[in-house]
GROMACS .gro file of C-alpha atoms in nm:
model
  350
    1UNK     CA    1  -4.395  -5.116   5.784
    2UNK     CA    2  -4.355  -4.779   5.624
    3UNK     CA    3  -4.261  -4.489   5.904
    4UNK     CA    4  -4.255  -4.116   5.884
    5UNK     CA    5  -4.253  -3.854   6.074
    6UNK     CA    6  -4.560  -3.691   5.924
    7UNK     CA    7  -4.795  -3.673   5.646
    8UNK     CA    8  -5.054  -3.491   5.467
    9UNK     CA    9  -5.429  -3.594   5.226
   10UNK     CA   10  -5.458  -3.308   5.002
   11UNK     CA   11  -5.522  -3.141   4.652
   12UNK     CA   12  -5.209  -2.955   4.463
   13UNK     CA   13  -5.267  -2.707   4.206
   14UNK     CA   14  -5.075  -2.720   3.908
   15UNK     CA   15  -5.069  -2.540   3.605
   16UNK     CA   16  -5.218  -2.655   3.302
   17UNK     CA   17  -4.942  -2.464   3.066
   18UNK     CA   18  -4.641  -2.505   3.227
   19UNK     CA   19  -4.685  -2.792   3.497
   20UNK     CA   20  -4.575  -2.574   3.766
   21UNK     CA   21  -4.756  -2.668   4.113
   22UNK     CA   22  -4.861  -2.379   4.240
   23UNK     CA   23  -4.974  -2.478   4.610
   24UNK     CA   24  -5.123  -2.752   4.815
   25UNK     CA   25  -5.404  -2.788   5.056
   26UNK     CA   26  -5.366  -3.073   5.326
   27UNK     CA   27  -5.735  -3.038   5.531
   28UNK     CA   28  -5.587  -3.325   5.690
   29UNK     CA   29  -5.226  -3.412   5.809
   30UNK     CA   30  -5.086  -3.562   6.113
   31UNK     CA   31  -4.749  -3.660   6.269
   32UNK     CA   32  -4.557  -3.986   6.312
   33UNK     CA   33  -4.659  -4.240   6.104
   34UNK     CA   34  -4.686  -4.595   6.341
   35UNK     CA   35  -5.065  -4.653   6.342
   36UNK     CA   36  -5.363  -4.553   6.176
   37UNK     CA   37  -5.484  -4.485   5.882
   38UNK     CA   38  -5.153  -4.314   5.753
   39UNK     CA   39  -4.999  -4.620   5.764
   40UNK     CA   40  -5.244  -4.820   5.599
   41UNK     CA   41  -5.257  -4.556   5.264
   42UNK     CA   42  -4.857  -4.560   5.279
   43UNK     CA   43  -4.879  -4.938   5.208
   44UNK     CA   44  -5.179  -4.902   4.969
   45UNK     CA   45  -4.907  -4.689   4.768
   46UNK     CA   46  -4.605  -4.909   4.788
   47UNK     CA   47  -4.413  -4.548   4.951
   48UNK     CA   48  -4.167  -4.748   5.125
   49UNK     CA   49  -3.997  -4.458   5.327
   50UNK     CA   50  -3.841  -4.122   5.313
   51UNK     CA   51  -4.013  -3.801   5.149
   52UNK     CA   52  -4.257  -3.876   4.915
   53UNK     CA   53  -4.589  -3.737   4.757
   54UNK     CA   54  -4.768  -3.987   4.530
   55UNK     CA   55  -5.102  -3.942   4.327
   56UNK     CA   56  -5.397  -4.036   4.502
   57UNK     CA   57  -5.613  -4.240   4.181
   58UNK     CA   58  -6.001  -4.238   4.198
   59UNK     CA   59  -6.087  -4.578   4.413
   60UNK     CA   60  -5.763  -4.625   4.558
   61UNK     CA   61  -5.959  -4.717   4.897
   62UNK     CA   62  -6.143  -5.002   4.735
   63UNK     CA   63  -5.833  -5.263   4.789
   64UNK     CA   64  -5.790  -5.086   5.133
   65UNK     CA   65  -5.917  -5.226   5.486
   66UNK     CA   66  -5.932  -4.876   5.610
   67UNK     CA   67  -6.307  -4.814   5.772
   68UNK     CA   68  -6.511  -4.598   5.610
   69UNK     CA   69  -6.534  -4.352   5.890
   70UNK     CA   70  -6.196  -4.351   5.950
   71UNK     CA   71  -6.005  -3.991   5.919
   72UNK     CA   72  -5.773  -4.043   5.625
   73UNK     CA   73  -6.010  -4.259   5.466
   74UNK     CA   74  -6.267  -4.021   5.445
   75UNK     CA   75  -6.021  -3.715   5.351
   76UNK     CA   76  -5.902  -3.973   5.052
   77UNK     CA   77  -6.273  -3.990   4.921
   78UNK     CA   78  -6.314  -3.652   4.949
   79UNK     CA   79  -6.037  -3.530   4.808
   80UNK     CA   80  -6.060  -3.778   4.489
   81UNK     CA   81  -6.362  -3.658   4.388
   82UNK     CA   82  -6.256  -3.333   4.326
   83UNK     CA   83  -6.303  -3.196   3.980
   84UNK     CA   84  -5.969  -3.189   3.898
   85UNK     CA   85  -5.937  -2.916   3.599
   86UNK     CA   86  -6.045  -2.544   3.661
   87UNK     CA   87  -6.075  -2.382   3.312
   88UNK     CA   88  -6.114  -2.036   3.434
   89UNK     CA   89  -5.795  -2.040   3.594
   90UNK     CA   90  -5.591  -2.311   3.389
   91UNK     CA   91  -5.476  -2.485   3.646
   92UNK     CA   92  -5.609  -2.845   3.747
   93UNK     CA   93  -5.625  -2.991   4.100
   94UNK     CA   94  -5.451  -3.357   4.160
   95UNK     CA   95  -5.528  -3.538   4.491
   96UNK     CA   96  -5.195  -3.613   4.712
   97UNK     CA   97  -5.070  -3.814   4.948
   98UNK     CA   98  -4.741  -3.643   5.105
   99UNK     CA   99  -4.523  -3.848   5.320
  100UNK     CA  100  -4.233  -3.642   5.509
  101UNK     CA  101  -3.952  -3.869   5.630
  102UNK     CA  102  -3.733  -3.687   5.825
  103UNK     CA  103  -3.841  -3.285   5.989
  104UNK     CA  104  -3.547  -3.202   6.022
  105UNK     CA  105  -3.383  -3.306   5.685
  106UNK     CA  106  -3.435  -3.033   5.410
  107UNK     CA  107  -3.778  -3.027   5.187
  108UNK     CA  108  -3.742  -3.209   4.857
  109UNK     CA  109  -4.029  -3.008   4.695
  110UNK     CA  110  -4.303  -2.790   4.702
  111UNK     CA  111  -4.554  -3.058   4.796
  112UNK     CA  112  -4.333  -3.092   5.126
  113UNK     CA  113  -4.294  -2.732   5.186
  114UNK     CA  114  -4.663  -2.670   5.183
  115UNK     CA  115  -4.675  -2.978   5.465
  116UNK     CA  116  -4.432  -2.809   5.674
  117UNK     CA  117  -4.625  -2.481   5.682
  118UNK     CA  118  -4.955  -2.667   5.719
  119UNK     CA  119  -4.795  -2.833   6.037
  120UNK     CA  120  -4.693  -2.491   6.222
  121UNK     CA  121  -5.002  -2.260   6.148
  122UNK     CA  122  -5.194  -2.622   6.270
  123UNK     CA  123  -4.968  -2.635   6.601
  124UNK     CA  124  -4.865  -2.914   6.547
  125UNK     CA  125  -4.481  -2.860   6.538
  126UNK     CA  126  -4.328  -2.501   6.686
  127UNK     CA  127  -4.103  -2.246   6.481
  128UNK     CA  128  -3.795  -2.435   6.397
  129UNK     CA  129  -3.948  -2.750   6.481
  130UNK     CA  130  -3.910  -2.858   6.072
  131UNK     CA  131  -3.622  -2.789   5.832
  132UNK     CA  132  -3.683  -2.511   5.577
  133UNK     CA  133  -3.345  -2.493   5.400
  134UNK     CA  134  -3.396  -2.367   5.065
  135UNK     CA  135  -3.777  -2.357   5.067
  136UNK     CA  136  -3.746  -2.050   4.822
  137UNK     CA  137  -3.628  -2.270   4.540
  138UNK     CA  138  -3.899  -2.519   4.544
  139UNK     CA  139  -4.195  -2.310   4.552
  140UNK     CA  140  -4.298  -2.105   4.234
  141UNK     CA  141  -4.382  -1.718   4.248
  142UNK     CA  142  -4.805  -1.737   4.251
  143UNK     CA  143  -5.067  -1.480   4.147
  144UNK     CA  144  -5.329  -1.550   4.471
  145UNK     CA  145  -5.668  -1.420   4.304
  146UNK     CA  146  -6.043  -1.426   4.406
  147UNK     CA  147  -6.057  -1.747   4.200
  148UNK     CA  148  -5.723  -1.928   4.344
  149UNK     CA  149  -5.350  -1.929   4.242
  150UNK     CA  150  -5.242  -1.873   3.884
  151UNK     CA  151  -4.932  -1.893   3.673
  152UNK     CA  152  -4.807  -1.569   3.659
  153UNK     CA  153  -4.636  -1.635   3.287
  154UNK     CA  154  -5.004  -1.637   3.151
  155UNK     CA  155  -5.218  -1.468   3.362
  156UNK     CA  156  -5.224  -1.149   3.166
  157UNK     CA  157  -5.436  -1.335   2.879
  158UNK     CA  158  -5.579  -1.532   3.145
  159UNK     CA  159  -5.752  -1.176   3.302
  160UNK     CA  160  -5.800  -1.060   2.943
  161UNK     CA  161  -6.000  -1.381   2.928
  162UNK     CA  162  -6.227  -1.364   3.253
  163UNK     CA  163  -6.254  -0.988   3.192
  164UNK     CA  164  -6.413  -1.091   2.851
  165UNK     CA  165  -6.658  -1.363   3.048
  166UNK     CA  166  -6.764  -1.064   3.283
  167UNK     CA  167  -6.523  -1.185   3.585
  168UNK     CA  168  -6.301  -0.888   3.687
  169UNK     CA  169  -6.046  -1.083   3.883
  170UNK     CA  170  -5.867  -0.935   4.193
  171UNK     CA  171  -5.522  -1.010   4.281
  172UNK     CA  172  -5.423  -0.995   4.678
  173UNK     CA  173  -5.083  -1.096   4.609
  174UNK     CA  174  -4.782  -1.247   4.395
  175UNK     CA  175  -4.555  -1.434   4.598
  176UNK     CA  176  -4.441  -1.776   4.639
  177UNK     CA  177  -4.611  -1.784   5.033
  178UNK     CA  178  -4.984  -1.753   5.057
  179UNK     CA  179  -5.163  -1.627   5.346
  180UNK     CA  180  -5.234  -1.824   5.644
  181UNK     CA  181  -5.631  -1.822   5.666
  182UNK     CA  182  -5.702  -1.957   5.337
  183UNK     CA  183  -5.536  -2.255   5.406
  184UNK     CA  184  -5.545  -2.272   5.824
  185UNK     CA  185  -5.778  -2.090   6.047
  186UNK     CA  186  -5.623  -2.178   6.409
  187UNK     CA  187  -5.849  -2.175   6.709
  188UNK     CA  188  -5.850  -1.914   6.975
  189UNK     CA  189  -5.684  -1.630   6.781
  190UNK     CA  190  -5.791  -1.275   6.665
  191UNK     CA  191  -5.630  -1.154   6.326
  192UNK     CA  192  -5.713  -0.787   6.200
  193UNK     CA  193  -5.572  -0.833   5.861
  194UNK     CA  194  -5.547  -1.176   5.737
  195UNK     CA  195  -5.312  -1.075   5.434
  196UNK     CA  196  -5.089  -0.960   5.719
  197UNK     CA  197  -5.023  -1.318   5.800
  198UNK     CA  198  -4.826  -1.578   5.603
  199UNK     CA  199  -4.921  -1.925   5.567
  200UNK     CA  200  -4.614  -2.119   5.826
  201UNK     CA  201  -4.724  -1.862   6.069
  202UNK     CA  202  -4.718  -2.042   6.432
  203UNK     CA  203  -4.991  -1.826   6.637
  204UNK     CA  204  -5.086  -1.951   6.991
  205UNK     CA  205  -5.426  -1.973   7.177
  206UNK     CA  206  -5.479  -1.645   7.284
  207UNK     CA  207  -5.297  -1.441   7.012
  208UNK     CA  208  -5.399  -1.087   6.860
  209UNK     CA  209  -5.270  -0.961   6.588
  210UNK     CA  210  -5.420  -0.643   6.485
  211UNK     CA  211  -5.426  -0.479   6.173
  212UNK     CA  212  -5.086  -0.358   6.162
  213UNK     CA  213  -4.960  -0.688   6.256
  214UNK     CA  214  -4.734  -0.923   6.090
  215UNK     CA  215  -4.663  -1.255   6.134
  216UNK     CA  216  -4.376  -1.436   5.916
  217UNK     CA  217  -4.358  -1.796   5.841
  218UNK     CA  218  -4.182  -2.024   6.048
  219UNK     CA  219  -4.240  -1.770   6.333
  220UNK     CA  220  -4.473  -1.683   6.581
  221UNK     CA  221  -4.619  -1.709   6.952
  222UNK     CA  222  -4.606  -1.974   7.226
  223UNK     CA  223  -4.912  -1.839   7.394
  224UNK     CA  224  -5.145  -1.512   7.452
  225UNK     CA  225  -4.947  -1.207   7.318
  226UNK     CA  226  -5.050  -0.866   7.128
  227UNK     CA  227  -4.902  -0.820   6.794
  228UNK     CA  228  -4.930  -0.499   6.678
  229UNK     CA  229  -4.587  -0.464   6.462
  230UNK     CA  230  -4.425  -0.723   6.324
  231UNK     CA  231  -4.271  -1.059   6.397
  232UNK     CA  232  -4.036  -1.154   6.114
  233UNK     CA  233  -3.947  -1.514   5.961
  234UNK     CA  234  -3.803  -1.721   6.266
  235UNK     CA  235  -3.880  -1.478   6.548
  236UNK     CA  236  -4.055  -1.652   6.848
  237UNK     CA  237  -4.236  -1.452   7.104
  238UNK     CA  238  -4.339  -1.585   7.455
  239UNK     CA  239  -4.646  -1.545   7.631
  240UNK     CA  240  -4.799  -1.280   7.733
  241UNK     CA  241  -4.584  -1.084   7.551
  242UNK     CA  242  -4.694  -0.744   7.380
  243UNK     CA  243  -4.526  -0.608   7.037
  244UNK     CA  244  -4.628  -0.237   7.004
  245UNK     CA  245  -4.772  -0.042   6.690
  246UNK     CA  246  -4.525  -0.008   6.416
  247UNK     CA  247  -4.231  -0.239   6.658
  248UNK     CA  248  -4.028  -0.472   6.475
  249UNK     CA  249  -3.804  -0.760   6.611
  250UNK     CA  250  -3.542  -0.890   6.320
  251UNK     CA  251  -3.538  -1.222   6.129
  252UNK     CA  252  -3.298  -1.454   5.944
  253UNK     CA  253  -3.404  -1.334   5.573
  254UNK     CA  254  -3.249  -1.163   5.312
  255UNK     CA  255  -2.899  -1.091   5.504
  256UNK     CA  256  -3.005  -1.088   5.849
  257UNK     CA  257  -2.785  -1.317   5.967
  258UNK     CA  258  -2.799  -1.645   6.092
  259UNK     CA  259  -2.899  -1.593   6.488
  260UNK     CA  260  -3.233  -1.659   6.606
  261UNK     CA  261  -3.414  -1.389   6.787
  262UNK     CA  262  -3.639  -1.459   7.079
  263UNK     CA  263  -3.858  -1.281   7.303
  264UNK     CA  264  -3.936  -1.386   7.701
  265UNK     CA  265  -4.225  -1.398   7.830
  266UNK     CA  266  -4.423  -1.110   7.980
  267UNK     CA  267  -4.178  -0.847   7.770
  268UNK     CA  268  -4.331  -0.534   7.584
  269UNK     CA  269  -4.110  -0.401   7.314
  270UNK     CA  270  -4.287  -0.022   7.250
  271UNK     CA  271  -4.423   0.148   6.918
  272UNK     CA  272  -4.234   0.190   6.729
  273UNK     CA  273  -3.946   0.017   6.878
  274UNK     CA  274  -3.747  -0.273   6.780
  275UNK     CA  275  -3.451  -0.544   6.832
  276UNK     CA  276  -3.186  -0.738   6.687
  277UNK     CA  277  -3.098  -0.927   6.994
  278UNK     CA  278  -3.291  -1.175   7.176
  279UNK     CA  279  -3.515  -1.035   7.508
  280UNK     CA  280  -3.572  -1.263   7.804
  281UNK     CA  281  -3.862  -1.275   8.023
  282UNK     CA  282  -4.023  -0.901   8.189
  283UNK     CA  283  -3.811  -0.654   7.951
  284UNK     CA  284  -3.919  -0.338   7.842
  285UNK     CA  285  -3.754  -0.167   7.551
  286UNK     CA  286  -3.897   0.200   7.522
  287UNK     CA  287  -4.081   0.319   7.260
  288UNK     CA  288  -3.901   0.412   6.949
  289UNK     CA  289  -3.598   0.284   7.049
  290UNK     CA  290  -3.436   0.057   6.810
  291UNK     CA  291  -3.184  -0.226   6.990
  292UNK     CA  292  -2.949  -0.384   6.739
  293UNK     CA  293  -2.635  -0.594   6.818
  294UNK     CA  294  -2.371  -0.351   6.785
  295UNK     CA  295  -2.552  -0.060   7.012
  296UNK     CA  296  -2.379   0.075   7.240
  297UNK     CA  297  -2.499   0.068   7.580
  298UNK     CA  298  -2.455   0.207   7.917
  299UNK     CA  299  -2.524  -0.025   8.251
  300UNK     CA  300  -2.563   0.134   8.597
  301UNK     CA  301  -2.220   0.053   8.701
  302UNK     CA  302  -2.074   0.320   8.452
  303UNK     CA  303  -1.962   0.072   8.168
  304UNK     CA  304  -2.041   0.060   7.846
  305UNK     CA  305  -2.098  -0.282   7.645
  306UNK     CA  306  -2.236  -0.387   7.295
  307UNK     CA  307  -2.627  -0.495   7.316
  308UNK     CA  308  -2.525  -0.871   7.200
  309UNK     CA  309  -2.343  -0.902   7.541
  310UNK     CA  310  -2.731  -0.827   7.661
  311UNK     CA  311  -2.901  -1.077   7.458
  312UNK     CA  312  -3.117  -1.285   7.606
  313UNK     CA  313  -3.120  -1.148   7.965
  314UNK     CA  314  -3.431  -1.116   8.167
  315UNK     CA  315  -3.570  -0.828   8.361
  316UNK     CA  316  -3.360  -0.562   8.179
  317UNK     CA  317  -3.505  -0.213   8.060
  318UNK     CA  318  -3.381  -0.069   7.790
  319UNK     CA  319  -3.421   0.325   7.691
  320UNK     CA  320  -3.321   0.632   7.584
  321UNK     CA  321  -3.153   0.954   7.799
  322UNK     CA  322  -3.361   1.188   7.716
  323UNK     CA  323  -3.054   1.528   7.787
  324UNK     CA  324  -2.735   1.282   7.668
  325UNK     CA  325  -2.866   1.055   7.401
  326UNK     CA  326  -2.730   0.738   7.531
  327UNK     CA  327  -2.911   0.379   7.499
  328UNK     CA  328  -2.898   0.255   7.881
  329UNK     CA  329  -2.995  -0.070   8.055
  330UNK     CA  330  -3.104  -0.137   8.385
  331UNK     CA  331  -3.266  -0.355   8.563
  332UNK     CA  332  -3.647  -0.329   8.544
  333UNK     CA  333  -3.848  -0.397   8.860
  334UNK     CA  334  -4.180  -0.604   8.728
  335UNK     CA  335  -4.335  -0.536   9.057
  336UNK     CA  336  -4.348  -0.169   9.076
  337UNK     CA  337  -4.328  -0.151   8.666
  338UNK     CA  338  -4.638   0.085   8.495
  339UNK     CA  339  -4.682  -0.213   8.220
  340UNK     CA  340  -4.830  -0.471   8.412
  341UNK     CA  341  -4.889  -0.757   8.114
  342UNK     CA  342  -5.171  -0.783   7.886
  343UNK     CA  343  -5.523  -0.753   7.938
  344UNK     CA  344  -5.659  -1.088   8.020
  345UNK     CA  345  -6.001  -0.986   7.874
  346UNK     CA  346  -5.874  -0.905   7.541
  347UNK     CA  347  -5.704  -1.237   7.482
  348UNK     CA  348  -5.959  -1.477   7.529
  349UNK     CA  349  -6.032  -1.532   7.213
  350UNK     CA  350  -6.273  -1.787   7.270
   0.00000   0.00000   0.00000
């Protein structure tokens, strides 16, 4: 019996020029792969293990026992009778089947990249729960437009051409991540700007993230916490944790390093604040005060140690003397604190 440890039904766009895929939708995916339906398609396609996306071919289910109303059955006939070339935006749609092996080995292309984002903005695996080791190299750069993604080597005739036909296409972005919401739309969140969120984004029940909010893939919250600055690729935030206008907590990309930054639960870093060193539960790091590793900073007790040695600690509070200058750390009383968490009322995004 074929096993994996998850899998997706869905429709890749590829370019009609150049071949390139240029994303895939999975409106249904799942994890393990010892029952069901899954199983049932993986033997239909002789995949006999590993990472894997094969063609789905019109009336595949016809040699299948798979009930009609069953979940990947019906997201096999849906997706098959797709239309499968767009002429407006040369690309054609192929239905998929995308069988992941191993989470934690690396993805083998873009088809299983697009799974492993479609699993964390789902919930169904946290931040770091999936390998993403060189996830830049398998996807291609993307023009996202009112009418889908395009190949950006021809999309300057290709707008010369709609322009002509009386379309005047609009371009949100060109990058090789799409935004979250036209792919997943998570329950029991509030987003103020949905380009503000990438596609991989892991946002909990109870999450806000207002218009100056953003979200990184393969990041996120583990439960009801304001994001008003931004959470960068592999940051996780705890609940009921609040990120202040214009704050910004460091990632892993482009040079960052290779550590992991986390943030406790019930912490509030301020506007326009930010850190390069993990937070543990009830910290406060004052507005416009920006933590990295290498700060220097005084304790109570007179000395003076590096904000790495700090990492991770809980109840700390971190801020500026306003007469000497200093960055200073003590410990923050949660009790008798004037943050007292979020507001209940404006989480429950029901």
């Amino acid at each position: 019996m074929s096993t994996f440890a998850a899998f997706g039904i869905g429709l890749a766009t590829r370019s009609v020029g150049t071949g390139k895929i240029l994303d895939t939708w999975f409106p249904v995916i799942g994890t393990g792969g010892d029952a069901g339906g899954a199983v049932a398609l993986a033997r239909l396609l002789d995949h006999e293990g590993g990472s894997a996306t094969l063609p789905l071919p019109p009336g595949i289910l016809t040699k299948s026992e798979l009930p009609a109303d069953d979940e990947v059955a019906r997201a096999v006939t849906a997706v098959t009778s797709v239309t499968t070339v767009t002429a407006s935006t040369r690309t054609e749609r192929v239905p998929v089947a995308t069988f992941l092996g191993d989470l934690h080995d690396a993805p083998v292309d873009a088809h299983d990249v697009y799974l492993r984002l479609h699993l964390l903005s789902h919930r169904l695996i946290r931040p770091h729960g999936a390998s993403l080791e060189g996830a830049f190299g398998l996807l291609n750069n993307v023009v996202w437009t009112d009418l889908g993604p395009c190949d950006p080597e021809s999309f300057e005739d290709l707008r010369l051409a709609l322009n002509a036909a009386g379309h005047r296409v609009t371009v949100s972005s060109i990058d090789k991540f799409p935004r979250m919401t036209d792919y997943v739309v998570p329950a029991g969140v509030r987003i103020g700007d949905a380009d503000r969120v990438r596609l991989g984004a892991h946002l909990a029940p109870g999450t806000t993230v207002m218009h100056e909010g953003f979200v990184n893939f393969n990041a996120g919250t583990l439960g009801a916490s304001m994001v008003e600055g931004r959470i960068s690729a592999g940051v996780v935030v705890g609940d009921g944790s609040d990120l202040g206008g214009g704050a910004s907590i460091m990632g892993t990309l482009s040079g960052g390093g290779s550590e992991v930054i986390t943030i406790g639960e019930r912490s509030l870093i301020g506007a326009n604040a930010g850190v390069g060193i993990s937070l543990g539960d009830d910290c406060v790091v004052e507005a416009g005060l920006y933590v990295t590793a290498g700060t220097k900073v005084a304790l109570p007790d007179g000395t003076v140690v590096k904000a790495r040695e700090l990492s991770g600690g809980d109840g700390l509070l971190l801020r500026r003397d306003s007469q000497s200058g200093a960055v200073t750390a003590m410990p923050r009383d949660a009790s008798a604190a004037s943050w007292q968490g979020l507001n209940a009322a404006l989480h429950a995004n029901d």
